Tab-separated table of C-alpha atoms and ligand atoms in Angstrom:
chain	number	residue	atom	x	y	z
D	1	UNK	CA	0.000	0.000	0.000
D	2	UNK	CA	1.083	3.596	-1.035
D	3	UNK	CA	1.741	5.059	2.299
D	4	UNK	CA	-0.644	8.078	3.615
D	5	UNK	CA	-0.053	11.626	2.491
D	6	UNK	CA	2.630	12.725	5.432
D	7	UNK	CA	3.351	9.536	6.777
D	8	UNK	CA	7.292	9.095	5.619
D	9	UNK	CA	7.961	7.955	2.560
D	10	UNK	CA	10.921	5.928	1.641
D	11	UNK	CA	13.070	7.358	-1.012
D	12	UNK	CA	12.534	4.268	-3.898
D	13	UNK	CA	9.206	3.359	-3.917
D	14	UNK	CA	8.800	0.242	-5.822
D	15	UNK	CA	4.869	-0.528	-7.627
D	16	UNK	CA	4.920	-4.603	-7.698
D	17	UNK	CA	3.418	-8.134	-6.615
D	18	UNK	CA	5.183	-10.848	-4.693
D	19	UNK	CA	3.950	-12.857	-7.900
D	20	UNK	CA	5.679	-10.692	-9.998
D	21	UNK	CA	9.265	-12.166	-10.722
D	22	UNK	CA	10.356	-9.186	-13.324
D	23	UNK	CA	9.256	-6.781	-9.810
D	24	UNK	CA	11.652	-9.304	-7.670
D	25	UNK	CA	14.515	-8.805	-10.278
D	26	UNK	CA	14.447	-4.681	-8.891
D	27	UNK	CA	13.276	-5.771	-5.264
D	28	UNK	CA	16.298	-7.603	-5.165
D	29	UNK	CA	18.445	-5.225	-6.171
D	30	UNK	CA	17.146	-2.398	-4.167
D	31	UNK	CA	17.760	-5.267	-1.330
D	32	UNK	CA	21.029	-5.971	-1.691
D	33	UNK	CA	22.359	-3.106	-2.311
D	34	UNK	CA	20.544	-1.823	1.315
D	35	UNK	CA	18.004	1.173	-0.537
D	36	UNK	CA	15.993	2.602	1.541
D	37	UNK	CA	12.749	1.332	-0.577
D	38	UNK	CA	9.404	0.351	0.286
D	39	UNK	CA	6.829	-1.842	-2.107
D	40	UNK	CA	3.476	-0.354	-3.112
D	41	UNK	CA	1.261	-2.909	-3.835
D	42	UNK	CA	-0.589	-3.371	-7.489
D	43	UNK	CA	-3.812	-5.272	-7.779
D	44	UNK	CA	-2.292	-6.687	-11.210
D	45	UNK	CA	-5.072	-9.496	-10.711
D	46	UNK	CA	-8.074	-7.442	-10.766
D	47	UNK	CA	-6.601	-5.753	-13.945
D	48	UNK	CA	-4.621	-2.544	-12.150
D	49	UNK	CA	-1.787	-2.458	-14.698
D	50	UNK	CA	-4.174	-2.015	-17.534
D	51	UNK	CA	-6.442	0.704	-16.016
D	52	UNK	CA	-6.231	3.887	-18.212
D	53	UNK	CA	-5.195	5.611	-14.782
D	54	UNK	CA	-2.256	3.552	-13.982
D	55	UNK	CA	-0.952	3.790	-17.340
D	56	UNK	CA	-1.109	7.876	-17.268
D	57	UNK	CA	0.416	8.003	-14.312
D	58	UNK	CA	2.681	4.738	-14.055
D	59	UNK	CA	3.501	3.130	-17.068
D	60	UNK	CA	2.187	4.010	-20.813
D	61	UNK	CA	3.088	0.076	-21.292
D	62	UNK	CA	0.855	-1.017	-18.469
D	63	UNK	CA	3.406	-3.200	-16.815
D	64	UNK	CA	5.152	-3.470	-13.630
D	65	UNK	CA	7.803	-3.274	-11.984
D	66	UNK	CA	8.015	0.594	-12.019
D	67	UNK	CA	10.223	2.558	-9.765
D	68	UNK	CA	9.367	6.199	-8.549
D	69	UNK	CA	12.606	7.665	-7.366
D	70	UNK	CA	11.877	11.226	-6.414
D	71	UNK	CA	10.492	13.023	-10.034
D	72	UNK	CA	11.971	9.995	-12.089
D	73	UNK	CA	9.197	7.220	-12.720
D	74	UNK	CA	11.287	3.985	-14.386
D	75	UNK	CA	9.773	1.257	-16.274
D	76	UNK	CA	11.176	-2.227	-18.058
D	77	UNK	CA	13.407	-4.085	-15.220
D	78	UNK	CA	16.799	-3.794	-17.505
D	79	UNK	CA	16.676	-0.228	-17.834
D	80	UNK	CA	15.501	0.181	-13.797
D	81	UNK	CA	18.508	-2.074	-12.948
D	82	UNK	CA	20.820	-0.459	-15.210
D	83	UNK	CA	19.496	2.930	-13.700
D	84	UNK	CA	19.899	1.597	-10.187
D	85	UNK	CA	23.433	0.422	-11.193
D	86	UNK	CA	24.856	3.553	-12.298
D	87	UNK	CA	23.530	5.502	-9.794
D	88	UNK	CA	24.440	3.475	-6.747
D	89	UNK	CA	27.402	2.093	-8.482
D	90	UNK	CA	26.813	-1.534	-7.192
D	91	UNK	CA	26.384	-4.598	-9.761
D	92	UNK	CA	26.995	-2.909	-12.886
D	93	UNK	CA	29.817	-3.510	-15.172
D	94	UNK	CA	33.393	-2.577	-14.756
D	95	UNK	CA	34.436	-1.318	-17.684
D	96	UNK	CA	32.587	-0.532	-21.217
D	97	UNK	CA	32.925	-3.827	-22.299
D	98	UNK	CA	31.609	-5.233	-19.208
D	99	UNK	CA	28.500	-3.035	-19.366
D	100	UNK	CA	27.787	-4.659	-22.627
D	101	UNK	CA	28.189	-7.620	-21.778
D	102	UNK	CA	25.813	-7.130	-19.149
D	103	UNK	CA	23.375	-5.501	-21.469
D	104	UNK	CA	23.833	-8.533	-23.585
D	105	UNK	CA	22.483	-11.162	-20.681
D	106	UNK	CA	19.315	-8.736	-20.129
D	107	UNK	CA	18.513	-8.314	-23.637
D	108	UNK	CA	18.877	-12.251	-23.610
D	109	UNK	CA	16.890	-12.736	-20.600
D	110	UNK	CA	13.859	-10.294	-21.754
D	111	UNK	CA	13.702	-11.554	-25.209
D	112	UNK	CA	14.443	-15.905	-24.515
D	113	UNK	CA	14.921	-16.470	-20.933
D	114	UNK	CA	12.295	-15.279	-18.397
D	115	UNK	CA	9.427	-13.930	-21.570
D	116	UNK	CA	9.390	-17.556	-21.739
D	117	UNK	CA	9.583	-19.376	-18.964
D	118	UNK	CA	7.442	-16.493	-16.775
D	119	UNK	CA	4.640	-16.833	-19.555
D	120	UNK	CA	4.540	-20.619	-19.141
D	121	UNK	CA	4.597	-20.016	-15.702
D	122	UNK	CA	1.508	-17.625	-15.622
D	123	UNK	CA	0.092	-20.355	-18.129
D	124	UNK	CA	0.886	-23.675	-16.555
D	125	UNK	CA	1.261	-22.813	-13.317
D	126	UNK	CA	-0.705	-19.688	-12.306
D	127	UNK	CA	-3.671	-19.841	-14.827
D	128	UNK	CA	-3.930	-23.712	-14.579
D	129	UNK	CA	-5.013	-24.017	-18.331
D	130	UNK	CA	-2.987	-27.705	-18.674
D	131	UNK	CA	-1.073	-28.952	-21.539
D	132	UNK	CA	-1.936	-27.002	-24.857
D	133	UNK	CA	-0.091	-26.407	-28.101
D	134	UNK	CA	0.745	-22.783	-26.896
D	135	UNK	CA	2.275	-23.995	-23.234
D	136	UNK	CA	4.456	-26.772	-25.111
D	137	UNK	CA	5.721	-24.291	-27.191
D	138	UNK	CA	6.596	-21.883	-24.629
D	139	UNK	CA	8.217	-25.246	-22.596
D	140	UNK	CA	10.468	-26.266	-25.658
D	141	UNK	CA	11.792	-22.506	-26.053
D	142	UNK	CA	12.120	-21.979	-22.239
D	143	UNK	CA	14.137	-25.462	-22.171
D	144	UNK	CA	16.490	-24.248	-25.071
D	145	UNK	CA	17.134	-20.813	-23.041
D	146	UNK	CA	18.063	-22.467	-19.794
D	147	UNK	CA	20.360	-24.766	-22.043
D	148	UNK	CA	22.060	-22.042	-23.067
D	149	UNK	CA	22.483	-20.798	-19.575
D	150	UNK	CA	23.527	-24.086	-18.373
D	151	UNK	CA	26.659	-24.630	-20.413
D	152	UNK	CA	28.076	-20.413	-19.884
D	153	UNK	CA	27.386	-21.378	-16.181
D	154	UNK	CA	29.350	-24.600	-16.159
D	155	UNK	CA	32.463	-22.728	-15.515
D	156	UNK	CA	31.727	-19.700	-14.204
D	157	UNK	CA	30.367	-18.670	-11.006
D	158	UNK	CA	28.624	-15.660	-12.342
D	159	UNK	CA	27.271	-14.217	-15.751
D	160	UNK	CA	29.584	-11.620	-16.529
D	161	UNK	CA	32.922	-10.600	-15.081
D	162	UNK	CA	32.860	-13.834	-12.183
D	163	UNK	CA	30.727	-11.343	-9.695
D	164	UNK	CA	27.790	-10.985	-8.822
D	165	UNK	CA	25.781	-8.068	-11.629
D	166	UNK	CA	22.690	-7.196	-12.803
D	167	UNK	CA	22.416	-9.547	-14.697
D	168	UNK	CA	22.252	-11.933	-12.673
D	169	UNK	CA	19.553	-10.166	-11.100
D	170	UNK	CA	17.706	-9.983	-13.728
D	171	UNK	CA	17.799	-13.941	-15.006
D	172	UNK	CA	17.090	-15.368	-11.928
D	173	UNK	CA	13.925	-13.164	-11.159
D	174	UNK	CA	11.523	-16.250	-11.481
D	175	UNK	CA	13.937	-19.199	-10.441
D	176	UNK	CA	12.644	-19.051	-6.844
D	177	UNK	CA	9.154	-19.647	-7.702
D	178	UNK	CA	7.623	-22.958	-6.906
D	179	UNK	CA	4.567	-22.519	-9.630
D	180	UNK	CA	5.018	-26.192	-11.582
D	181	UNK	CA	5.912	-25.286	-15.416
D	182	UNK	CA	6.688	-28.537	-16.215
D	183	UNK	CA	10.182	-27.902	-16.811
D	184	UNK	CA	12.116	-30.536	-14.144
D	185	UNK	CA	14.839	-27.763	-12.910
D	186	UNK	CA	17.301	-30.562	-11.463
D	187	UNK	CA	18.328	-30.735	-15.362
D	188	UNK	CA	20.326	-27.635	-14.619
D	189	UNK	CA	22.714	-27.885	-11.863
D	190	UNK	CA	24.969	-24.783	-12.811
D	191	UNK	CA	21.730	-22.860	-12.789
D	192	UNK	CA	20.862	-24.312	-9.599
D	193	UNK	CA	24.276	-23.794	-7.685
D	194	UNK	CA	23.988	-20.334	-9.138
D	195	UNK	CA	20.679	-19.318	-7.979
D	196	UNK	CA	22.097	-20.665	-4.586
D	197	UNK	CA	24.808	-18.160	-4.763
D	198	UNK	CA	22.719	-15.629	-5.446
D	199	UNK	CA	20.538	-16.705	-2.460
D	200	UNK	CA	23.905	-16.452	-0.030
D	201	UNK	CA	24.203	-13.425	-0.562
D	202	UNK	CA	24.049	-11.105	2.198
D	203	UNK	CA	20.384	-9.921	2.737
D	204	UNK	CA	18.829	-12.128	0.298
D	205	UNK	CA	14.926	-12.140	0.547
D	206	UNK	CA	12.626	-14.663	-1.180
D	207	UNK	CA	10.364	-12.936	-2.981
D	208	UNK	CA	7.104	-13.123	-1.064
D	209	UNK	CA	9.078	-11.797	1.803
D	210	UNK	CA	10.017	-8.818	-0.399
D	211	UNK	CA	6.734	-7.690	-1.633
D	212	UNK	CA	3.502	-7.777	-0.941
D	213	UNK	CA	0.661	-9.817	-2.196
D	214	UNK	CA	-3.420	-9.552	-2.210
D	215	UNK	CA	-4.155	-7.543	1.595
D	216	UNK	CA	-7.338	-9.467	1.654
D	217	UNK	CA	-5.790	-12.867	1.192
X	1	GSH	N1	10.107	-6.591	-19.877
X	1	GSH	C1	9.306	-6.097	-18.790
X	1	GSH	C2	8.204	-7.097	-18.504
X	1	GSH	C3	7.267	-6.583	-17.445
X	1	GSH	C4	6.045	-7.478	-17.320
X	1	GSH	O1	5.726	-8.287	-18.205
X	1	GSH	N2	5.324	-7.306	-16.212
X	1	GSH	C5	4.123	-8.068	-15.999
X	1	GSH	C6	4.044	-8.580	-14.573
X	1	GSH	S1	5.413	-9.631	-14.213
X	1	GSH	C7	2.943	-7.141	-16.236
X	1	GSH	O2	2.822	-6.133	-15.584
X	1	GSH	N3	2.095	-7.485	-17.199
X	1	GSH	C8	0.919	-6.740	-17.443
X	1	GSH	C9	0.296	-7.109	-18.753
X	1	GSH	O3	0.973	-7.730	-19.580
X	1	GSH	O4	-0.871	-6.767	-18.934
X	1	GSH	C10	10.168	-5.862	-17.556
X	1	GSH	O5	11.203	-6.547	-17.445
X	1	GSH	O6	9.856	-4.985	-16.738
């Protein structure tokens, strides 16, 4: 909930759902790196995000996460974390070839990685609609993605630079999610022992512990 005119606000306020994984991807951040941030809740499920007022004042696209930081209002997780980044100067790249390499992994992830797998999950897993042409599709394409994740993790601890950036932030945003997609995740054991990393870090939240859900249950 937004908090009450004059009751102190924190300086990132962050509009989400704990169901939201691309939200957890900036929760995280904001966590990690010790913001002073609080979540403001979105009734995504009774159709907030595509309200003609939330998109005038939120988000033209009708999506969250989206970050209010003072008069700036941020949208799309890779540009929020590569705001975040650069302004806290935590988790970005190193160096200009770094930062495109880090750009690379959340182009990646928004295009193959989590569009898939987070749409079978809203499919398969939140939806419930069972085994149709369009979740087996979204399976097979979410299968090749990890794949590809699998074998750049198999000797490396991190995605870019061997620490910990935002882009790993940004690919794991759904991997701590129990929803069933289908997709048996014990086929991945890099991705595993890195989403365990990640988890060790210091101040590491599950994401139902970093944002809120549905007040009334
Ligand atoms: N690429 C965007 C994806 C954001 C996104 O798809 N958000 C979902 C919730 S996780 C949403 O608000 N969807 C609303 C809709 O599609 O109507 C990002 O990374 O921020």
């Amino acid at each position: 909930m937004a908090p009450a005119p004059g009751e102190d606000m924190a300086e990132y306020q962050l509009h989400c759902m704990k169901e939201s994984g691309n939200s957890y991807k900036v929760a995280l951040m904001l966590q990690l790196a010790r913001c002073d941030w609080q979540p403001v809740w979105v009734d995504y499920f009774n159709g907030a995000t595509r309200r003609d007022e939330f998109r005038q004042e939120f988000n033209e696209l009708g999506e969250v996460p989206v970050l209010v930081h003072g008069e700036k209002k941020l949208t799309q997780s890779g540009a929020i974390l590569t705001y975040l980044a650069d302004h806290l100067g935590k988790f970005g790249g190193r160096d200009s070839d770094e930062k495109l390499e880090v750009l690379r992994w959340i182009l990646f992830d928004n295009h193959k990685f989590t569009s898939y797998y987070a749409t079978l999950r809203f499919l398969f897993g939140l939806q419930k609609t069972g085994e149709t042409p369009v979740t087996e599709f979204l399976r097979a394409r979410a299968l090749a993605a990890f794949g590809l994740v699998e074998k750049h993790l198999a000797d490396q601890d991190f995605l870019v630079g061997n620490r910990l950036t935002i882009a790993d932030l940004s690919l794991v945003g759904y991997l701590y999610y129990d929803e069933p997609t289908g997709i048996d995740r014990r086929q991945f054991p890099h991705i595993r022992a890195w989403a365990d990393r990640i988890a060790a870090q210091p101040g590491w939240k599950h994401p139902h512990d970093l944002m809120p859900g549905n007040p009334a249950g």
